[in-house]
PDB file of C-alpha atoms in Angstrom:
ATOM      1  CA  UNK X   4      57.940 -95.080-148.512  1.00 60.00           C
ATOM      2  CA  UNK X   5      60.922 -92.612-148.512  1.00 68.00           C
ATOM      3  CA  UNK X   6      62.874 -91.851-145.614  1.00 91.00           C
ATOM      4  CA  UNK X   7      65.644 -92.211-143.299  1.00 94.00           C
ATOM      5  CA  UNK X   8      66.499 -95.315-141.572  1.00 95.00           C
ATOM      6  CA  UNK X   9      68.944 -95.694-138.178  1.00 96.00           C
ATOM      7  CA  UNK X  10      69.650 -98.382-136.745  1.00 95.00           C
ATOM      8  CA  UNK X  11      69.900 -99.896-134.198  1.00 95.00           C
ATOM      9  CA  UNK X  12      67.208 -98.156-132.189  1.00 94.00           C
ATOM     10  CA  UNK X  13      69.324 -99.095-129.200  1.00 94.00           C
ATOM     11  CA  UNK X  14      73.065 -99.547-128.568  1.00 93.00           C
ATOM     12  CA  UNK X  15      75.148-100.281-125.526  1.00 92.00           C
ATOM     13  CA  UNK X  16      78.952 -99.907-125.724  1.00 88.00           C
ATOM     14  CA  UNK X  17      81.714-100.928-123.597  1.00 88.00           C
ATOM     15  CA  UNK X  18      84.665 -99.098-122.286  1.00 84.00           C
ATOM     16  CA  UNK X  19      87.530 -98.781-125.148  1.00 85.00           C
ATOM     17  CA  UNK X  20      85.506 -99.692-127.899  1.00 90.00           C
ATOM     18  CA  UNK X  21      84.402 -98.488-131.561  1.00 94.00           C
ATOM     19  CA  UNK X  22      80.858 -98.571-132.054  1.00 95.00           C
ATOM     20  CA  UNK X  23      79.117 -97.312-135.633  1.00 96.00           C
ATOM     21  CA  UNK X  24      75.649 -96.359-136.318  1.00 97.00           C
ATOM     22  CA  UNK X  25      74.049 -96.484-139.581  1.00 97.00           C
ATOM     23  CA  UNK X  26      71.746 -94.274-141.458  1.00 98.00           C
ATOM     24  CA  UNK X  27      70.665 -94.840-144.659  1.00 97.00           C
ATOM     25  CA  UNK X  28      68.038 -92.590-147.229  1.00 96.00           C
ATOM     26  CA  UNK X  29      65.793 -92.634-150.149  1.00 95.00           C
ATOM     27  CA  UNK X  30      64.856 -89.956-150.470  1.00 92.00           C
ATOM     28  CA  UNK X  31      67.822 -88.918-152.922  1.00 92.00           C
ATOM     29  CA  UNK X  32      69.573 -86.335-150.925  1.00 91.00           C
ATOM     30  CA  UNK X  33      72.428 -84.984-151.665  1.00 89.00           C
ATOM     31  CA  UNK X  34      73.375 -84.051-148.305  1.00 90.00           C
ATOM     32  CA  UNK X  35      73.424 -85.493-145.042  1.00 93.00           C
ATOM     33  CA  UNK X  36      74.531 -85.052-141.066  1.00 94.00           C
ATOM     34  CA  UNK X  37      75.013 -86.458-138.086  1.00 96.00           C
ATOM     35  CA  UNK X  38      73.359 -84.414-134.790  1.00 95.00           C
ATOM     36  CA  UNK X  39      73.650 -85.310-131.002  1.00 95.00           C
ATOM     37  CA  UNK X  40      71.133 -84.814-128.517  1.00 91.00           C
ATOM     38  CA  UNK X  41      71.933 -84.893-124.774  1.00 90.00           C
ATOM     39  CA  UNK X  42      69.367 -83.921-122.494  1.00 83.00           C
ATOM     40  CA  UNK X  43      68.278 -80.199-121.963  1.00 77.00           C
ATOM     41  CA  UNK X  44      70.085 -79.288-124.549  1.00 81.00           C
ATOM     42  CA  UNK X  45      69.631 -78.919-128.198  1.00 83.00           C
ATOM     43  CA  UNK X  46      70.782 -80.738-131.393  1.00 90.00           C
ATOM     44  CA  UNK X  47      74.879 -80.002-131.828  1.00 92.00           C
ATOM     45  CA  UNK X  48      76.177 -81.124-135.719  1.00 92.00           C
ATOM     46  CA  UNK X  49      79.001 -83.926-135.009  1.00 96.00           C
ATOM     47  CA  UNK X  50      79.443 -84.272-139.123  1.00 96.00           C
ATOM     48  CA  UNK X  51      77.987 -83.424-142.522  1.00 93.00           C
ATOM     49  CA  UNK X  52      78.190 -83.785-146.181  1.00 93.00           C
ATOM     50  CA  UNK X  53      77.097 -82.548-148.763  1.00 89.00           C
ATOM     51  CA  UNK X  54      78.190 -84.809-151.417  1.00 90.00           C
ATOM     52  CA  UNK X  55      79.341 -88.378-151.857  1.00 93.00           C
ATOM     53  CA  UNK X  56      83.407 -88.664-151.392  1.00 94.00           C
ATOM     54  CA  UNK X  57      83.287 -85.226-149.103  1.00 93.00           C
ATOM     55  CA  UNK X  58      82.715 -84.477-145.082  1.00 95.00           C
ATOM     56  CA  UNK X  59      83.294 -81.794-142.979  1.00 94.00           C
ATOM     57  CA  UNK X  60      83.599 -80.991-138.832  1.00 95.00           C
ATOM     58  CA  UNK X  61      80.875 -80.127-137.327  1.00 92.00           C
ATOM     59  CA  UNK X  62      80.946 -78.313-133.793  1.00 89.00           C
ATOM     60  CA  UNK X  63      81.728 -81.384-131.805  1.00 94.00           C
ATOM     61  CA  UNK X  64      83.353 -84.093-134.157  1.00 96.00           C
ATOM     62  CA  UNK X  65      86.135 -84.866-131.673  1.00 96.00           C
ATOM     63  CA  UNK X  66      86.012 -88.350-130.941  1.00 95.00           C
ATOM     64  CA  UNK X  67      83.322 -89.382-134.161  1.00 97.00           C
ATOM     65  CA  UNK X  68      84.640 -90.232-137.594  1.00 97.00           C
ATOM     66  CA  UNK X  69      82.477 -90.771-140.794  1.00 98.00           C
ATOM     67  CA  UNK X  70      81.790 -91.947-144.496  1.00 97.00           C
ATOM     68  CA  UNK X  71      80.151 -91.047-147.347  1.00 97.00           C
ATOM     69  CA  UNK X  72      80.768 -94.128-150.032  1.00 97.00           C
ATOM     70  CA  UNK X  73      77.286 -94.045-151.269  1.00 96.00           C
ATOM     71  CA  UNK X  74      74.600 -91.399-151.643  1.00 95.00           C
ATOM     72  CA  UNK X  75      72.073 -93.178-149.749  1.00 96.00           C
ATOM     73  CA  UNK X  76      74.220 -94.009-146.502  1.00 97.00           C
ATOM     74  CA  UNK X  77      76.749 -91.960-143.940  1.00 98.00           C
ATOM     75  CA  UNK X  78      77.346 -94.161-140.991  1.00 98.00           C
ATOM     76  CA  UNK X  79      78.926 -92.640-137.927  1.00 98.00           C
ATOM     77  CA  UNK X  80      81.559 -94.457-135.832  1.00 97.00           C
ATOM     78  CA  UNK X  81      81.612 -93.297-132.082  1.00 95.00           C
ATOM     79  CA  UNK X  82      85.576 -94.112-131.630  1.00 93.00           C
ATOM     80  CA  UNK X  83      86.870 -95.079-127.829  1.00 88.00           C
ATOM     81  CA  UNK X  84      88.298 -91.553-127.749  1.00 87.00           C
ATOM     82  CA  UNK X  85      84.959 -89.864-127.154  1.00 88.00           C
ATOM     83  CA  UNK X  86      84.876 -90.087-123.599  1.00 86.00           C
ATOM     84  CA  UNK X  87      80.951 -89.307-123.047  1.00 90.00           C
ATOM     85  CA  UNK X  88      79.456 -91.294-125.682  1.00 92.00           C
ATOM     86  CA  UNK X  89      76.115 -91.502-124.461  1.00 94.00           C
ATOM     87  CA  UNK X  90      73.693 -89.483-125.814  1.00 94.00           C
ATOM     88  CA  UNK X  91      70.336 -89.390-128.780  1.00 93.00           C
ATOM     89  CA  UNK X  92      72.515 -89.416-132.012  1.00 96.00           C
ATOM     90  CA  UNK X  93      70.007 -88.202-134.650  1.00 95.00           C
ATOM     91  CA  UNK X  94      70.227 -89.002-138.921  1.00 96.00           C
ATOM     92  CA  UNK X  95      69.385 -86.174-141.217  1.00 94.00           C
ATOM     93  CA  UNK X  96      69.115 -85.278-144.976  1.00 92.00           C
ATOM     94  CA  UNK X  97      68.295 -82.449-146.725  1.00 88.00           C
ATOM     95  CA  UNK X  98      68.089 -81.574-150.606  1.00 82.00           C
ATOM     96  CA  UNK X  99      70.913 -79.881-152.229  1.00 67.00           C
ATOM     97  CA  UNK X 100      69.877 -76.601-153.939  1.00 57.00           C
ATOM     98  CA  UNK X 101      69.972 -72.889-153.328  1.00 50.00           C
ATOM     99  CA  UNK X 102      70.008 -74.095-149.196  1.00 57.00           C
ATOM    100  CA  UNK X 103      71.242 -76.898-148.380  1.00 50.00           C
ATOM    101  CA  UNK X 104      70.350 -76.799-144.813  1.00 54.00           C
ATOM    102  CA  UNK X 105      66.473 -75.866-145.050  1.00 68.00           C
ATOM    103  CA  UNK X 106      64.129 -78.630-143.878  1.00 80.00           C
ATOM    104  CA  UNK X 107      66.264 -81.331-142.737  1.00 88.00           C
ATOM    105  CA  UNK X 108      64.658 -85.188-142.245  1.00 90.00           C
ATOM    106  CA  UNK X 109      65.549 -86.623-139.543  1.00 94.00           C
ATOM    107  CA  UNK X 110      65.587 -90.217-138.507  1.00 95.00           C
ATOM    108  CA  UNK X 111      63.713 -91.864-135.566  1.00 94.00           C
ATOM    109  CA  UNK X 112      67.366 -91.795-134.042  1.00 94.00           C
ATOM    110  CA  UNK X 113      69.683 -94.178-132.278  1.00 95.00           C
ATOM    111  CA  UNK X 114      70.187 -94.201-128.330  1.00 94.00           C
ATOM    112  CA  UNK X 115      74.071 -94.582-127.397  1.00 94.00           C
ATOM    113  CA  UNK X 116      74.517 -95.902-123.468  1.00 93.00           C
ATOM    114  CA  UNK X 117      77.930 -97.064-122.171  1.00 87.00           C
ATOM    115  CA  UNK X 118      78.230-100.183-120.093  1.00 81.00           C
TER     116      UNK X 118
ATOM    117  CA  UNK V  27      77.806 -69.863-127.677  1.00 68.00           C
ATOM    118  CA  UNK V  28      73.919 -70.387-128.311  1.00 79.00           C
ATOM    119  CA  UNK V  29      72.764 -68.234-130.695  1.00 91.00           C
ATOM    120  CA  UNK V  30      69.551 -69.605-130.641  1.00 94.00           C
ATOM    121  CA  UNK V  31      67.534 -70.052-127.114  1.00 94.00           C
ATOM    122  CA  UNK V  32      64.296 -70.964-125.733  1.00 95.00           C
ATOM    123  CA  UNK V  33      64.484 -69.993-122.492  1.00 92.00           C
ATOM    124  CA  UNK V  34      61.142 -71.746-121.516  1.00 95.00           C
ATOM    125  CA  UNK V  35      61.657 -75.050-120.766  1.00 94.00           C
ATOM    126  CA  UNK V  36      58.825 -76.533-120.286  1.00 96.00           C
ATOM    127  CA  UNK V  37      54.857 -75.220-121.038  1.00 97.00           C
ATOM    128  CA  UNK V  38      51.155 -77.073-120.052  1.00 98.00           C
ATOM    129  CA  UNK V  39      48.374 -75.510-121.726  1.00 98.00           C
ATOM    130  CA  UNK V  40      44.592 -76.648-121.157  1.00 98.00           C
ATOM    131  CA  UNK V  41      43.388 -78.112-123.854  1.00 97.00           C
ATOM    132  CA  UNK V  42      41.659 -75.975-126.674  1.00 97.00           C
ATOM    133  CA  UNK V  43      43.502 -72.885-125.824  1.00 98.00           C
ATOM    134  CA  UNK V  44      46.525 -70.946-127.026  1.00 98.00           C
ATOM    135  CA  UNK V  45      49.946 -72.135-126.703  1.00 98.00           C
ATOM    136  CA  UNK V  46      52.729 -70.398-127.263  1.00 98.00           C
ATOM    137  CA  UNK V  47      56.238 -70.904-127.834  1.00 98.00           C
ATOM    138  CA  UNK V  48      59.227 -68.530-127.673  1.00 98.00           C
ATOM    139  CA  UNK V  49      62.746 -68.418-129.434  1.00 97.00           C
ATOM    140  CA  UNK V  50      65.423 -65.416-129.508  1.00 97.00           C
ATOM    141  CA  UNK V  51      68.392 -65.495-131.877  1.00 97.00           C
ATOM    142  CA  UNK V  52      71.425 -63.609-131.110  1.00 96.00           C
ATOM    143  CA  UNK V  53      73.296 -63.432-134.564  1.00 94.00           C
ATOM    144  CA  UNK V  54      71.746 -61.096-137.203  1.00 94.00           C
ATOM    145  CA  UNK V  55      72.889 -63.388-139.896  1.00 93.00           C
ATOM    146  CA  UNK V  56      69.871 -65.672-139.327  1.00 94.00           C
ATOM    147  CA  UNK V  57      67.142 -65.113-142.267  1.00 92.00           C
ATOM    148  CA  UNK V  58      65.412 -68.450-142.306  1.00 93.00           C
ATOM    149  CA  UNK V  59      63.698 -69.694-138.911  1.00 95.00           C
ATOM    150  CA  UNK V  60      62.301 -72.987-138.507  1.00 94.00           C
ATOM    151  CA  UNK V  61      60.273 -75.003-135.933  1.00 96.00           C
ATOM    152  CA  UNK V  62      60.298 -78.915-135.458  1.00 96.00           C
ATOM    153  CA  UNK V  63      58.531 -80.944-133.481  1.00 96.00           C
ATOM    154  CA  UNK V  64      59.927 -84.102-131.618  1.00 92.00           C
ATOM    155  CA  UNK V  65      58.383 -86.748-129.875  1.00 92.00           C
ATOM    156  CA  UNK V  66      60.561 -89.312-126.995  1.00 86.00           C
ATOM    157  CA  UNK V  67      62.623 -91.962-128.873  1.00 81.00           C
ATOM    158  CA  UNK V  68      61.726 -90.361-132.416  1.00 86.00           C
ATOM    159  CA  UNK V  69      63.124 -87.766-134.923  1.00 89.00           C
ATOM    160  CA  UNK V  70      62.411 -84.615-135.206  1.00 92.00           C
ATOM    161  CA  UNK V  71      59.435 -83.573-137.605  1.00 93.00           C
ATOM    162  CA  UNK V  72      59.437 -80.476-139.484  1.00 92.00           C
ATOM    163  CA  UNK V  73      56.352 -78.486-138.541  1.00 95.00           C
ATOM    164  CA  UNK V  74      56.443 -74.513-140.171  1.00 95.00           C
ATOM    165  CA  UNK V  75      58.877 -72.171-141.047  1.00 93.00           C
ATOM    166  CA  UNK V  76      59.569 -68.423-141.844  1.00 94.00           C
ATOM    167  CA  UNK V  77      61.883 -66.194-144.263  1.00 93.00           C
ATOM    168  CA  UNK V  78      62.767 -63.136-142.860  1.00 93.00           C
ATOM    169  CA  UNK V  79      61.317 -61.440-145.336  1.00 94.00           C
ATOM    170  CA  UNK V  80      57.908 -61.837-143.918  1.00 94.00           C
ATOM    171  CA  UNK V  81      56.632 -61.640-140.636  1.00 95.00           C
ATOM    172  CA  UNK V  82      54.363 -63.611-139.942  1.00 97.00           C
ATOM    173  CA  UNK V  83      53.335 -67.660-141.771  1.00 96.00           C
ATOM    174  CA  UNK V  84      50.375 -69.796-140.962  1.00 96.00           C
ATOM    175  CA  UNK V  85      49.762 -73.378-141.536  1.00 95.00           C
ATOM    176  CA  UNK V  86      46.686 -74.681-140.224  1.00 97.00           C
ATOM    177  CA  UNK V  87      46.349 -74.212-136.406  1.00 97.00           C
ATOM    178  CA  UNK V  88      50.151 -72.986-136.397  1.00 98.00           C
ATOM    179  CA  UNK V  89      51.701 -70.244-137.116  1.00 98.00           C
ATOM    180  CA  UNK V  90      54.519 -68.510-136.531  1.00 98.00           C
ATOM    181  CA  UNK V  91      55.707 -64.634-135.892  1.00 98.00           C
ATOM    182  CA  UNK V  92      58.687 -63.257-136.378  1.00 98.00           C
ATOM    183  CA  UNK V  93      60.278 -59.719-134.799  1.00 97.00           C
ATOM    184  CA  UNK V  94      63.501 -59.241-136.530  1.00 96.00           C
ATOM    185  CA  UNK V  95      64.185 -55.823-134.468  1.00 96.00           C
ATOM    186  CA  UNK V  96      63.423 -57.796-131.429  1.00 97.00           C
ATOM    187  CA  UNK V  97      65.530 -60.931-132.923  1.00 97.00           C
ATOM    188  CA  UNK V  98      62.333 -62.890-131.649  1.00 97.00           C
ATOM    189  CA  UNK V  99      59.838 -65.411-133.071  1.00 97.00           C
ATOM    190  CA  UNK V 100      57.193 -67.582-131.668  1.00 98.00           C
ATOM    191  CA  UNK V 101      55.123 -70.390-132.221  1.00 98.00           C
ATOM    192  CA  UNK V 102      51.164 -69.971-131.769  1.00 98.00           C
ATOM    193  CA  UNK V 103      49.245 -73.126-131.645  1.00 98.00           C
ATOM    194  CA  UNK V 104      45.352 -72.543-131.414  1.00 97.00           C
ATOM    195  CA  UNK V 105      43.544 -74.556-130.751  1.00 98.00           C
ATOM    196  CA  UNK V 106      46.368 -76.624-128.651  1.00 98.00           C
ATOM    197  CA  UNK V 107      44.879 -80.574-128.604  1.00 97.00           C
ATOM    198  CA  UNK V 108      46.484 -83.542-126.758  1.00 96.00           C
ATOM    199  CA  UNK V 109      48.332 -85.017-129.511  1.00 96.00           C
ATOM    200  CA  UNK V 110      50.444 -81.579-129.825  1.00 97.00           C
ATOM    201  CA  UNK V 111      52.591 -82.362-126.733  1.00 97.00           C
ATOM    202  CA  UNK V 112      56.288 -82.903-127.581  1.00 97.00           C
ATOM    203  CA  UNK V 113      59.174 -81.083-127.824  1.00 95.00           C
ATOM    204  CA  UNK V 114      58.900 -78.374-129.821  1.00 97.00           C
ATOM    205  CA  UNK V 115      62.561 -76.837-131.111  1.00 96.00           C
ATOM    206  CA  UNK V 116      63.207 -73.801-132.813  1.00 96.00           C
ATOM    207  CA  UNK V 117      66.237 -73.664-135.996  1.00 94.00           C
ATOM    208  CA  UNK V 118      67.561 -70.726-137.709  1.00 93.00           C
ATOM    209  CA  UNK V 119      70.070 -70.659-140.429  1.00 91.00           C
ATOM    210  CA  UNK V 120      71.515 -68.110-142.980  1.00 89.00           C
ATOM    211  CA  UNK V 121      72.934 -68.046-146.331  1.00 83.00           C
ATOM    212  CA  UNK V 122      76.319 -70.069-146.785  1.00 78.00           C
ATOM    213  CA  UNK V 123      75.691 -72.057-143.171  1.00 80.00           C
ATOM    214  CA  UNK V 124      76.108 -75.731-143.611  1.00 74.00           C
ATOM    215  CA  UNK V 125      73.687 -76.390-140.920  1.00 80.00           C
ATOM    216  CA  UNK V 126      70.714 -75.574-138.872  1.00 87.00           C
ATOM    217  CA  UNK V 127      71.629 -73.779-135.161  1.00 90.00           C
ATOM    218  CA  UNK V 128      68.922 -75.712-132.835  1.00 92.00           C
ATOM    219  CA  UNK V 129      67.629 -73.726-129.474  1.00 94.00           C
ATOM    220  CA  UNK V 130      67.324 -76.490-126.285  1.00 92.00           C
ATOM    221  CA  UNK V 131      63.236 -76.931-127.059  1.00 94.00           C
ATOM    222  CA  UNK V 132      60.239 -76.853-124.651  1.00 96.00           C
ATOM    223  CA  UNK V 133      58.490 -79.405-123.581  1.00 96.00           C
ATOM    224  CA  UNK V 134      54.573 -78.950-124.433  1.00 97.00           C
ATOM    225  CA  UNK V 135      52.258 -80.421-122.321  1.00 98.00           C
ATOM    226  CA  UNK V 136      48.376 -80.300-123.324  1.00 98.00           C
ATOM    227  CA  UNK V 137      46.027 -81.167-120.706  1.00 97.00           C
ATOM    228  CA  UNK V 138      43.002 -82.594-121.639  1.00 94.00           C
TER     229      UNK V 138
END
């Protein structure tokens, strides 16, 4: 079955330290993000890429660093300077081509809580 | 800035009639309008979507309208069953954007 994985499901992090979520694909996208949810709000882009080697900013990347070694996986590290980590992060890809931002598959997401 | 809202949000619908679900856009830029539907704990879904070339796409029990004069579209589910309620967000995106611009969502609740 093709699709996007996160893990873990769940993740609790203490004060001061550097926590990283994984997401990994088959689906053979080219391009990939990183969203966060936070309650009554909608989806804001922490970090994308379109291609392996390359990443940009999204609106809220302060505080979040990433990597794109591989095709099939960007993990996200939540670093101790983003002081409200808690929050739905979501995993998406999308196919590169004339758009690459139409239809985006997500993951089943990862849920961030601070101790 | 949002540039894309649903200012409903939540909606309850009896079972077997109409639902529907409301987005404005602000930034005339948009000309490709999507709708996904998320359940708790779990990814979003992709569900339909519209160019703005058209006005109007169907899929099944859904479809969706667009105004571009009224920088409007909505989401008409009929006939709305149990198993539609979720979260229900609304994307737009233009040429040259790196990324979709999500509204907040509304919450759909069918009632059996």
């Amino acid at each position: 079955d093709g699709g996007i994985t996160q893990s873990p499901k769940y993740l609790f992090r203490k004060e001061g330290q550097n926590v990283t979520l994984s997401c990994e694909q088959n689906l053979n996208h080219d391009a990939m993000y990183w969203y966060r949810q936070d309650p009554g709000q909608g989806l804001r882009l922490i970090y994308y890429s379109q291609i392996v080697n390359d990443f940009q900013k999204g609106d809220i990347a302060e505080g979040y660093s990433v990597s794109r070694e591989k095709k099939e996986s960007f993990p996200l590290t939540v670093t101790s300077a983003q002081k409200n980590p808690t929050a739905f992060y979501l995993c998406a890809s999308s196919m590169q081509g004339r758009r690459t931002n139409e239809k985006l598959f997500f993951g089943s997401g990862t849920q961030l809580s601070v101790l | 800035d949002q540039q894309v809202k649903q200012n409903s949000p939540s909606l309850s619908v009896q079972e077997g009639r109409i639902s529907i679900l409301n987005c404005d856009y602000t930034n005339s830029m948009f000309d490709y309008f999507l709708w996904y539907k998320k359940y708790p704990a779990e990814g979003p879904t992709f569900l339909i979507s519209i160019s703005s070339i058209k006005d109007k796409n169907e899929d099944g029990r859904f479809t969706v309208f667009l105004n571009k004069s009224a920088k409007h579209l909505s989401l008409h589910i009929v006939p709305s069953q149990p198993g539609d309620s979720a979260v229900y967000f609304c994307a737009a995106t233009f040429r040259g954007a790196n990324n979709l611009f999500f509204g907040t969502g509304t919450r759909l609740t069918v009632i059996p």
